[in-house]
Backbone as a chain_set.jsonl record, in Angstrom:
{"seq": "XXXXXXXXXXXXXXXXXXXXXXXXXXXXXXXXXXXXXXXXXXXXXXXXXXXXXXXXXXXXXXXXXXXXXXX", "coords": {"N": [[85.209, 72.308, -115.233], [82.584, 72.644, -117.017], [83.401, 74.366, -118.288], [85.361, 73.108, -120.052], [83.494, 71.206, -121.351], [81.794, 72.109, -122.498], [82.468, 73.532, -125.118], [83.042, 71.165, -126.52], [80.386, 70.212, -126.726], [78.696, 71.811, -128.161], [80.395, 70.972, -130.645], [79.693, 68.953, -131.094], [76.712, 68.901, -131.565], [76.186, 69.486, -134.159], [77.389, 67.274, -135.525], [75.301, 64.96, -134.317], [72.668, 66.175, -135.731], [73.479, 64.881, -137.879], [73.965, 62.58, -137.604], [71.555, 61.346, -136.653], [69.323, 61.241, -139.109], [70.453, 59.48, -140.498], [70.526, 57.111, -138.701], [67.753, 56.96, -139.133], [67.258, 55.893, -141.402], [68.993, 53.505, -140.894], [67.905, 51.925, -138.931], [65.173, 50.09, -140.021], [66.588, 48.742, -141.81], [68.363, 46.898, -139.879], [66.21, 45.506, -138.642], [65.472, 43.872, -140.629], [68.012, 42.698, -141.166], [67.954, 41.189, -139.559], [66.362, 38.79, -138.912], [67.984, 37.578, -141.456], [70.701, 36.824, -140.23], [69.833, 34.808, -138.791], [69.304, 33.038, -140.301], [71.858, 32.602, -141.402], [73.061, 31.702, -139.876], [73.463, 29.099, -138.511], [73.854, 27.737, -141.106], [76.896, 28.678, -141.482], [78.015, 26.63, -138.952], [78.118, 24.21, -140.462], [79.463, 24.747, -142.046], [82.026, 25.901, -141.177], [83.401, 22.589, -140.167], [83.795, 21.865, -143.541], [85.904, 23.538, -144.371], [88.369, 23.045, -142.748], [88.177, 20.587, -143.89], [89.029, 21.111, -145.886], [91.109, 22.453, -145.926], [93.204, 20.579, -145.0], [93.437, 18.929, -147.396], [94.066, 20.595, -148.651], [97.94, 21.55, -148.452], [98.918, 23.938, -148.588], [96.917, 25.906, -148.016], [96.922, 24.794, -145.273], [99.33, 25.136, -144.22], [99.247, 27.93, -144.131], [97.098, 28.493, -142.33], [98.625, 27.61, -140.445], [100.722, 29.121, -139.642], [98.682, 31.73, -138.975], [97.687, 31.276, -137.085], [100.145, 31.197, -135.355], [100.534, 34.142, -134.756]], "CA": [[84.813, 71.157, -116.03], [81.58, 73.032, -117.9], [84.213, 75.111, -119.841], [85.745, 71.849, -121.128], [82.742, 70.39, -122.351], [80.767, 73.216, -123.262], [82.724, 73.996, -126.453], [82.943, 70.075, -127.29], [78.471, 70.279, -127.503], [78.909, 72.778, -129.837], [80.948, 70.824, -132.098], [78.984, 67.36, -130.863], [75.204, 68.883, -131.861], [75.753, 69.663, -135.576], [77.016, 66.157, -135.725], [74.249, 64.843, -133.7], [71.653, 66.33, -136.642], [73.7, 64.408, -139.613], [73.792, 60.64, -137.606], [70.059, 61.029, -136.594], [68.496, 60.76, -140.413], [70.963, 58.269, -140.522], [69.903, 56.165, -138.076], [66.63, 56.141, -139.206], [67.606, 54.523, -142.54], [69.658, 52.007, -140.602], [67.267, 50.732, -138.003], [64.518, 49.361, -140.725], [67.758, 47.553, -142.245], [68.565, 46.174, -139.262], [64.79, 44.799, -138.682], [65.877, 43.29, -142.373], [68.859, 41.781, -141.266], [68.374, 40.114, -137.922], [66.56, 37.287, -139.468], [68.818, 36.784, -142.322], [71.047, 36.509, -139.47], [69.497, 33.607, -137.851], [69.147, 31.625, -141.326], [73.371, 32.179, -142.094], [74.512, 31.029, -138.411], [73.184, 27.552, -138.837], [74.876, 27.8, -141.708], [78.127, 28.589, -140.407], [78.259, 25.71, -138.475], [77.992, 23.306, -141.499], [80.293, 25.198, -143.635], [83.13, 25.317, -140.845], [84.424, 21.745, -140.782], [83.864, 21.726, -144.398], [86.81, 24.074, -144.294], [89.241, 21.922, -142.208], [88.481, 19.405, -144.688], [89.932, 21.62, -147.251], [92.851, 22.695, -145.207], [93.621, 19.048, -144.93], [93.414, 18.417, -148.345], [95.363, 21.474, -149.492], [98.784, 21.506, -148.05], [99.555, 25.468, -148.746], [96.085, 26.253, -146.754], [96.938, 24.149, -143.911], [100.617, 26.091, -143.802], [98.825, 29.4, -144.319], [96.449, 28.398, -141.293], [99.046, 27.384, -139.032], [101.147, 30.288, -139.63], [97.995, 32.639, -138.88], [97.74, 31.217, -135.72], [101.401, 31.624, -134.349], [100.721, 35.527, -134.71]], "C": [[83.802, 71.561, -117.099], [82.549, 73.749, -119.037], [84.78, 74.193, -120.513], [84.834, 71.417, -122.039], [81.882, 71.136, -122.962], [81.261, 73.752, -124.546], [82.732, 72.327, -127.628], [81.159, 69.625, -127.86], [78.578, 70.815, -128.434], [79.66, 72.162, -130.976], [80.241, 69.322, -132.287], [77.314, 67.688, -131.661], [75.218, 68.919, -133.253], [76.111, 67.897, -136.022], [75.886, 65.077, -135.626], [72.957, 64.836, -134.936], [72.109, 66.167, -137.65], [73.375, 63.026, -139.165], [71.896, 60.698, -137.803], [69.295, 60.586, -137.93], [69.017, 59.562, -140.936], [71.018, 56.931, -139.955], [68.65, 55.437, -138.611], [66.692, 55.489, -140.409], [67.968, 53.655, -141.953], [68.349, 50.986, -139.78], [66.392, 50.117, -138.997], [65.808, 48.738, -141.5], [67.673, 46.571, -141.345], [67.486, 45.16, -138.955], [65.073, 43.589, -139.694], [66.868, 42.005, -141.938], [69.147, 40.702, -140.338], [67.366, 39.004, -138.463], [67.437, 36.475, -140.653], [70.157, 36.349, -141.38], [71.196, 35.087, -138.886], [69.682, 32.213, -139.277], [70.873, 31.558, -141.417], [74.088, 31.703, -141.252], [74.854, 29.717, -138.46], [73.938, 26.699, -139.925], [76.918, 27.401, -142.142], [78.513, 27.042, -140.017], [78.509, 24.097, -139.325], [79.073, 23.826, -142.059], [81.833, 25.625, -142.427], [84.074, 24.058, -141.002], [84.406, 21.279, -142.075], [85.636, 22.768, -144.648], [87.7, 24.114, -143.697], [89.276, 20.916, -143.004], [89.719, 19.991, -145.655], [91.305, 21.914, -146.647], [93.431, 21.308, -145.326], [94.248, 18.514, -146.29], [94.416, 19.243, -149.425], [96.204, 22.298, -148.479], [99.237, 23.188, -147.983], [98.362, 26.019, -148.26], [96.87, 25.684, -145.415], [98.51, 24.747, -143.349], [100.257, 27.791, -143.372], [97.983, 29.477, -142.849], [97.248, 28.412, -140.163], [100.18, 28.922, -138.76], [100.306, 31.308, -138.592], [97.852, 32.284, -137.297], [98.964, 31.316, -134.809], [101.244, 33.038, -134.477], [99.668, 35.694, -133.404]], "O": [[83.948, 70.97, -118.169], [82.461, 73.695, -120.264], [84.768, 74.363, -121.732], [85.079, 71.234, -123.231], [81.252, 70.762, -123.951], [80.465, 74.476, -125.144], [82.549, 72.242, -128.843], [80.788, 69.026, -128.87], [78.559, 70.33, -129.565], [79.634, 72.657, -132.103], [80.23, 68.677, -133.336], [76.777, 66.768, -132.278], [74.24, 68.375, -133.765], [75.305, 67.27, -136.711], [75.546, 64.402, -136.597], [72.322, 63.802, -135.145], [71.702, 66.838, -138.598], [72.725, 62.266, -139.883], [71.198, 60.266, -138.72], [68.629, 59.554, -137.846], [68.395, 58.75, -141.621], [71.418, 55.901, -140.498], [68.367, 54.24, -138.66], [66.115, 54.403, -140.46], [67.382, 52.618, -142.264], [68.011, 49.817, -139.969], [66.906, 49.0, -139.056], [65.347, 47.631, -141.778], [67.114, 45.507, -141.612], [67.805, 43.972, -138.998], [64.835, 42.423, -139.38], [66.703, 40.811, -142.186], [69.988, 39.808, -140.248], [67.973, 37.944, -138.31], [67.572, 35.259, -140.792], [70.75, 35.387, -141.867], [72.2, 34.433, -138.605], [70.019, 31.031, -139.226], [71.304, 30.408, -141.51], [75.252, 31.322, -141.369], [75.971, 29.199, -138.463], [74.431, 25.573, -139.853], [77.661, 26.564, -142.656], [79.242, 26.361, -140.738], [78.993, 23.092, -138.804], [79.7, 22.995, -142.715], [82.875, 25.615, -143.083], [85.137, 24.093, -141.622], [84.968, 20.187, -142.158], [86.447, 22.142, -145.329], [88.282, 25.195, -143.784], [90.292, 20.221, -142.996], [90.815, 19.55, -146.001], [92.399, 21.515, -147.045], [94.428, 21.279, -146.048], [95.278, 17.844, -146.357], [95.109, 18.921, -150.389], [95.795, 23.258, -147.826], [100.037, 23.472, -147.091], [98.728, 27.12, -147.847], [97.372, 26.49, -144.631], [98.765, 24.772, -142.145], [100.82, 28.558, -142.591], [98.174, 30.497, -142.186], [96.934, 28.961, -139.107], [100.243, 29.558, -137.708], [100.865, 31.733, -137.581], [97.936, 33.158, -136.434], [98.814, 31.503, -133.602], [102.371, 33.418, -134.158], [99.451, 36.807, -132.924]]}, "num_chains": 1, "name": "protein.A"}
């Protein structure tokens, strides 16, 4: 089993030292984005049945919708 995985480290560590600097850009994003998060869910929820209205109202949505759901 060590001879299996012992040649896949070797090709896992040089990757390993390209994500890492890459991480650390992402996580202060993420800090960033988890409250814009919280303001667009609330959101969401308003701006769904606004978009049943429209299906309703336009006949080639409301075909296109029901379609998407028989798949």
């Amino acid at each position: 089993m060590n001879s299996e995985v012992e040649p896949l480290n070797s090709e896992v560590e040089p990757l390993n030292s390209e994500v890492e600097p890459l991480n650390s850009k992402v996580e202060p994003l993420n800090s960033e984005v988890a409250p814009l998060n919280s303001e667009v869910e609330p959101l969401n929820s308003e701006v769904e049945p606004l978009n049943s209205e429209v299906a309703l109202l336009n006949p080639e949505l409301q075909d296109q919708k029901f379609k998407t759901r028989n798949f």
